[in-house]
Amino acid sequence: MSMTGKPQTMPPEAIAWEEFVELTGITPEHLREIIALGWIETQTGAASAQIFRDADIYRVRKLERICCDFELPVIGGTIIVDLLERIDRLERLVREMHNYE
């Protein structure tokens, strides 16, 4: 519950469609495509509006940059972003393993 006594309709980390498009710079067509691919998931808010997690902003910005820089279709960009995220996780694990030695 908010301090003003008004019930919140969605958690503070949730973002409406229009704001997500504005914050990420993604086109609505690309956004629909990555949702259809299951690359990001949405929740349904009031009036059946799709809402997004703020954690997806960085991922989608990276996707848009990669697609624009390398003139890739969305599906190609999602593969690259996924691989970059996996590399990052593996590098963190390797660092953690070295710290335990």
Coordinates of N, CA and C in Angstrom, one line a residue:
M1 N 0.8 -1.2 0.0 CA 0.0 0.0 0.0 C 0.9 1.2 0.0
S2 N 0.5 2.2 -0.7 CA 1.3 3.4 -0.8 C 1.1 4.3 0.4
M3 N 1.9 5.3 0.6 CA 1.9 6.2 1.7 C 0.6 7.1 1.6
T4 N 0.1 7.3 0.5 CA -1.1 8.2 0.3 C -2.4 7.5 0.6
G5 N -2.3 6.2 0.9 CA -3.5 5.4 1.2 C -4.2 4.8 -0.1
K6 N -3.7 5.2 -1.2 CA -4.3 4.7 -2.5 C -3.7 3.3 -2.8
P7 N -4.5 2.3 -3.1 CA -3.9 1.0 -3.5 C -3.1 1.1 -4.8
Q8 N -2.0 0.5 -4.8 CA -1.2 0.5 -6.1 C -1.8 -0.6 -7.0
T9 N -1.9 -0.2 -8.3 CA -2.4 -1.2 -9.3 C -1.4 -2.2 -9.7
M10 N -0.1 -1.8 -9.6 CA 0.9 -2.7 -10.0 C 2.2 -2.4 -9.2
P11 N 3.1 -3.4 -9.1 CA 4.3 -3.2 -8.3 C 5.1 -2.1 -8.8
P12 N 5.9 -1.4 -8.0 CA 6.7 -0.3 -8.5 C 7.7 -0.6 -9.6
E13 N 8.1 -1.9 -9.7 CA 9.0 -2.3 -10.7 C 8.3 -2.6 -12.1
A14 N 7.0 -2.5 -12.1 CA 6.3 -2.8 -13.3 C 6.1 -1.6 -14.2
I15 N 6.2 -1.8 -15.5 CA 6.2 -0.6 -16.4 C 5.1 -0.9 -17.5
A16 N 4.4 0.1 -17.8 CA 3.3 0.0 -18.8 C 4.0 0.0 -20.2
W17 N 3.2 -0.6 -21.2 CA 3.7 -0.7 -22.6 C 4.3 0.6 -23.1
E18 N 3.6 1.7 -23.1 CA 4.1 2.9 -23.7 C 5.4 3.4 -23.0
E19 N 5.4 3.3 -21.7 CA 6.6 3.8 -21.0 C 7.8 2.8 -21.3
F20 N 7.6 1.5 -21.5 CA 8.6 0.6 -21.8 C 9.2 0.9 -23.2
V21 N 8.3 1.1 -24.1 CA 8.8 1.5 -25.5 C 9.6 2.8 -25.5
E22 N 9.2 3.7 -24.7 CA 9.9 5.0 -24.6 C 11.2 4.8 -23.9
L23 N 11.3 4.1 -22.8 CA 12.5 3.9 -22.1 C 13.6 3.0 -22.8
T24 N 13.1 2.1 -23.7 CA 14.0 1.2 -24.4 C 14.4 1.7 -25.8
G25 N 13.5 2.4 -26.4 CA 13.7 2.8 -27.8 C 13.3 1.8 -28.8
I26 N 12.7 0.7 -28.3 CA 12.3 -0.4 -29.2 C 11.0 0.0 -29.9
T27 N 10.9 -0.5 -31.1 CA 9.7 -0.2 -31.9 C 8.6 -1.2 -31.4
P28 N 7.3 -0.8 -31.4 CA 6.3 -1.6 -31.0 C 6.3 -3.0 -31.7
E29 N 6.6 -3.0 -33.0 CA 6.7 -4.2 -33.8 C 7.7 -5.1 -33.2
H30 N 8.9 -4.6 -32.9 CA 10.0 -5.4 -32.4 C 9.6 -6.0 -31.0
L31 N 8.9 -5.1 -30.2 CA 8.5 -5.5 -28.9 C 7.5 -6.7 -29.0
R32 N 6.6 -6.6 -29.9 CA 5.6 -7.7 -30.1 C 6.3 -9.0 -30.5
E33 N 7.4 -8.8 -31.4 CA 8.1 -9.9 -31.8 C 8.9 -10.6 -30.7
I34 N 9.5 -9.9 -29.8 CA 10.3 -10.5 -28.8 C 9.3 -11.1 -27.7
I35 N 8.2 -10.5 -27.5 CA 7.2 -11.1 -26.6 C 6.7 -12.5 -27.2
A36 N 6.4 -12.5 -28.5 CA 6.0 -13.7 -29.2 C 7.0 -14.8 -29.2
L37 N 8.3 -14.4 -29.2 CA 9.4 -15.3 -29.1 C 9.6 -15.9 -27.7
G38 N 8.9 -15.2 -26.7 CA 9.1 -15.6 -25.3 C 10.4 -15.1 -24.7
W39 N 11.0 -14.1 -25.4 CA 12.3 -13.6 -24.9 C 12.1 -12.8 -23.6
I40 N 11.1 -12.0 -23.6 CA 10.7 -11.4 -22.3 C 9.2 -11.7 -22.1
E41 N 8.9 -11.7 -20.8 CA 7.5 -12.0 -20.5 C 6.8 -10.8 -19.9
T42 N 5.5 -10.8 -20.1 CA 4.7 -9.7 -19.6 C 3.7 -10.2 -18.6
Q43 N 3.2 -9.3 -17.8 CA 2.0 -9.6 -17.0 C 0.9 -8.8 -17.5
T44 N -0.3 -9.3 -17.1 CA -1.5 -8.5 -17.5 C -1.9 -7.7 -16.4
G45 N -2.1 -6.4 -16.6 CA -2.5 -5.4 -15.6 C -3.9 -5.1 -15.8
A46 N -4.3 -3.9 -15.2 CA -5.6 -3.4 -15.3 C -6.0 -3.2 -16.8
A47 N -7.3 -3.5 -17.1 CA -7.8 -3.3 -18.4 C -7.0 -4.2 -19.5
S48 N -6.5 -5.3 -19.0 CA -5.8 -6.2 -19.9 C -4.5 -5.6 -20.5
A49 N -4.0 -4.6 -19.9 CA -2.8 -3.9 -20.4 C -1.6 -4.8 -20.1
Q50 N -0.6 -4.9 -21.0 CA 0.6 -5.6 -20.7 C 1.5 -4.7 -19.9
I51 N 2.1 -5.3 -18.9 CA 3.1 -4.6 -18.1 C 4.4 -5.4 -18.1
F52 N 5.5 -4.7 -17.9 CA 6.9 -5.2 -18.0 C 7.6 -5.0 -16.8
R53 N 8.7 -5.9 -16.6 CA 9.6 -5.7 -15.4 C 10.6 -4.7 -15.8
D54 N 11.0 -3.8 -14.8 CA 12.0 -2.9 -15.1 C 13.4 -3.5 -15.4
A55 N 13.5 -4.8 -14.9 CA 14.8 -5.5 -15.2 C 15.0 -5.8 -16.6
D56 N 13.9 -5.8 -17.4 CA 14.0 -6.1 -18.9 C 14.5 -4.8 -19.7
I57 N 14.5 -3.7 -19.1 CA 14.9 -2.5 -19.8 C 16.3 -2.6 -20.4
Y58 N 17.2 -2.9 -19.5 CA 18.6 -3.0 -19.9 C 18.8 -4.1 -21.0
R59 N 18.2 -5.2 -20.9 CA 18.3 -6.3 -21.9 C 17.7 -5.8 -23.3
V60 N 16.6 -5.2 -23.3 CA 16.0 -4.7 -24.5 C 16.8 -3.6 -25.1
R61 N 17.4 -2.7 -24.3 CA 18.3 -1.6 -24.8 C 19.5 -2.3 -25.5
K62 N 20.0 -3.3 -24.9 CA 21.2 -4.0 -25.5 C 20.8 -4.6 -26.8
L63 N 19.6 -5.3 -26.8 CA 19.1 -5.9 -28.0 C 19.0 -4.9 -29.1
E64 N 18.4 -3.8 -28.8 CA 18.2 -2.7 -29.9 C 19.5 -2.2 -30.4
R65 N 20.5 -2.0 -29.5 CA 21.8 -1.5 -29.9 C 22.5 -2.5 -30.9
I66 N 22.4 -3.8 -30.5 CA 23.0 -4.9 -31.3 C 22.4 -5.0 -32.6
C67 N 21.0 -5.0 -32.6 CA 20.3 -5.1 -33.9 C 20.6 -3.9 -34.8
C68 N 20.7 -2.7 -34.3 CA 20.9 -1.6 -35.1 C 22.4 -1.5 -35.6
D69 N 23.3 -1.8 -34.7 CA 24.7 -1.7 -35.0 C 25.1 -2.7 -36.1
F70 N 24.6 -3.9 -36.0 CA 25.0 -5.0 -36.9 C 23.9 -5.3 -37.9
E71 N 22.9 -4.5 -38.0 CA 21.8 -4.7 -38.9 C 21.2 -6.1 -38.9
L72 N 20.9 -6.5 -37.7 CA 20.4 -7.9 -37.5 C 18.9 -7.9 -37.3
P73 N 18.3 -9.0 -37.7 CA 16.8 -9.2 -37.3 C 16.8 -9.4 -35.8
V74 N 15.6 -9.2 -35.2 CA 15.4 -9.3 -33.8 C 15.8 -10.7 -33.3
I75 N 15.5 -11.8 -34.0 CA 15.8 -13.1 -33.5 C 17.4 -13.3 -33.4
G76 N 18.1 -12.7 -34.3 CA 19.6 -12.8 -34.3 C 20.1 -12.0 -33.1
G77 N 19.5 -10.8 -32.8 CA 19.9 -10.0 -31.7 C 19.7 -10.7 -30.4
T78 N 18.5 -11.4 -30.3 CA 18.2 -12.1 -29.0 C 19.2 -13.2 -28.7
I79 N 19.6 -13.9 -29.8 CA 20.6 -15.0 -29.6 C 21.9 -14.4 -29.1
I80 N 22.3 -13.3 -29.7 CA 23.6 -12.7 -29.2 C 23.5 -12.2 -27.8
V81 N 22.4 -11.5 -27.4 CA 22.2 -11.0 -26.0 C 22.2 -12.2 -25.1
D82 N 21.5 -13.3 -25.4 CA 21.5 -14.5 -24.6 C 22.9 -15.0 -24.4
L83 N 23.7 -15.1 -25.5 CA 25.0 -15.6 -25.4 C 25.9 -14.7 -24.5
L84 N 25.8 -13.4 -24.7 CA 26.6 -12.5 -23.9 C 26.2 -12.6 -22.4
E85 N 24.9 -12.8 -22.1 CA 24.5 -13.0 -20.7 C 25.1 -14.3 -20.1
R86 N 25.1 -15.3 -20.9 CA 25.7 -16.6 -20.5 C 27.2 -16.5 -20.3
I87 N 27.9 -15.8 -21.1 CA 29.3 -15.5 -21.0 C 29.6 -14.8 -19.7
D88 N 28.8 -13.8 -19.4 CA 28.9 -13.0 -18.2 C 28.8 -13.8 -17.0
R89 N 27.7 -14.7 -17.0 CA 27.5 -15.6 -15.8 C 28.7 -16.5 -15.6
L90 N 29.2 -17.1 -16.7 CA 30.3 -18.0 -16.6 C 31.6 -17.3 -16.1
E91 N 31.8 -16.1 -16.6 CA 33.0 -15.4 -16.1 C 32.9 -15.1 -14.6
R92 N 31.7 -14.7 -14.2 CA 31.5 -14.5 -12.7 C 31.7 -15.8 -11.9
L93 N 31.3 -16.9 -12.4 CA 31.5 -18.2 -11.8 C 33.0 -18.5 -11.7
V94 N 33.7 -18.3 -12.8 CA 35.1 -18.5 -12.8 C 35.8 -17.6 -11.8
R95 N 35.5 -16.4 -11.7 CA 36.1 -15.5 -10.7 C 35.8 -15.9 -9.3
E96 N 34.6 -16.4 -9.1 CA 34.2 -16.9 -7.7 C 35.0 -18.1 -7.4
M97 N 35.2 -19.0 -8.4 CA 36.0 -20.2 -8.1 C 37.5 -19.9 -7.8
H98 N 38.0 -18.9 -8.5 CA 39.4 -18.4 -8.2 C 39.5 -17.8 -6.9
N99 N 38.5 -17.1 -6.4 CA 38.5 -16.5 -5.1 C 38.5 -17.5 -4.0
Y100 N 38.0 -18.7 -4.2 CA 37.9 -19.7 -3.2 C 39.2 -20.5 -3.1
E101 N 40.1 -20.4 -4.1 CA 41.3 -21.2 -4.1 C 42.3 -20.6 -3.2

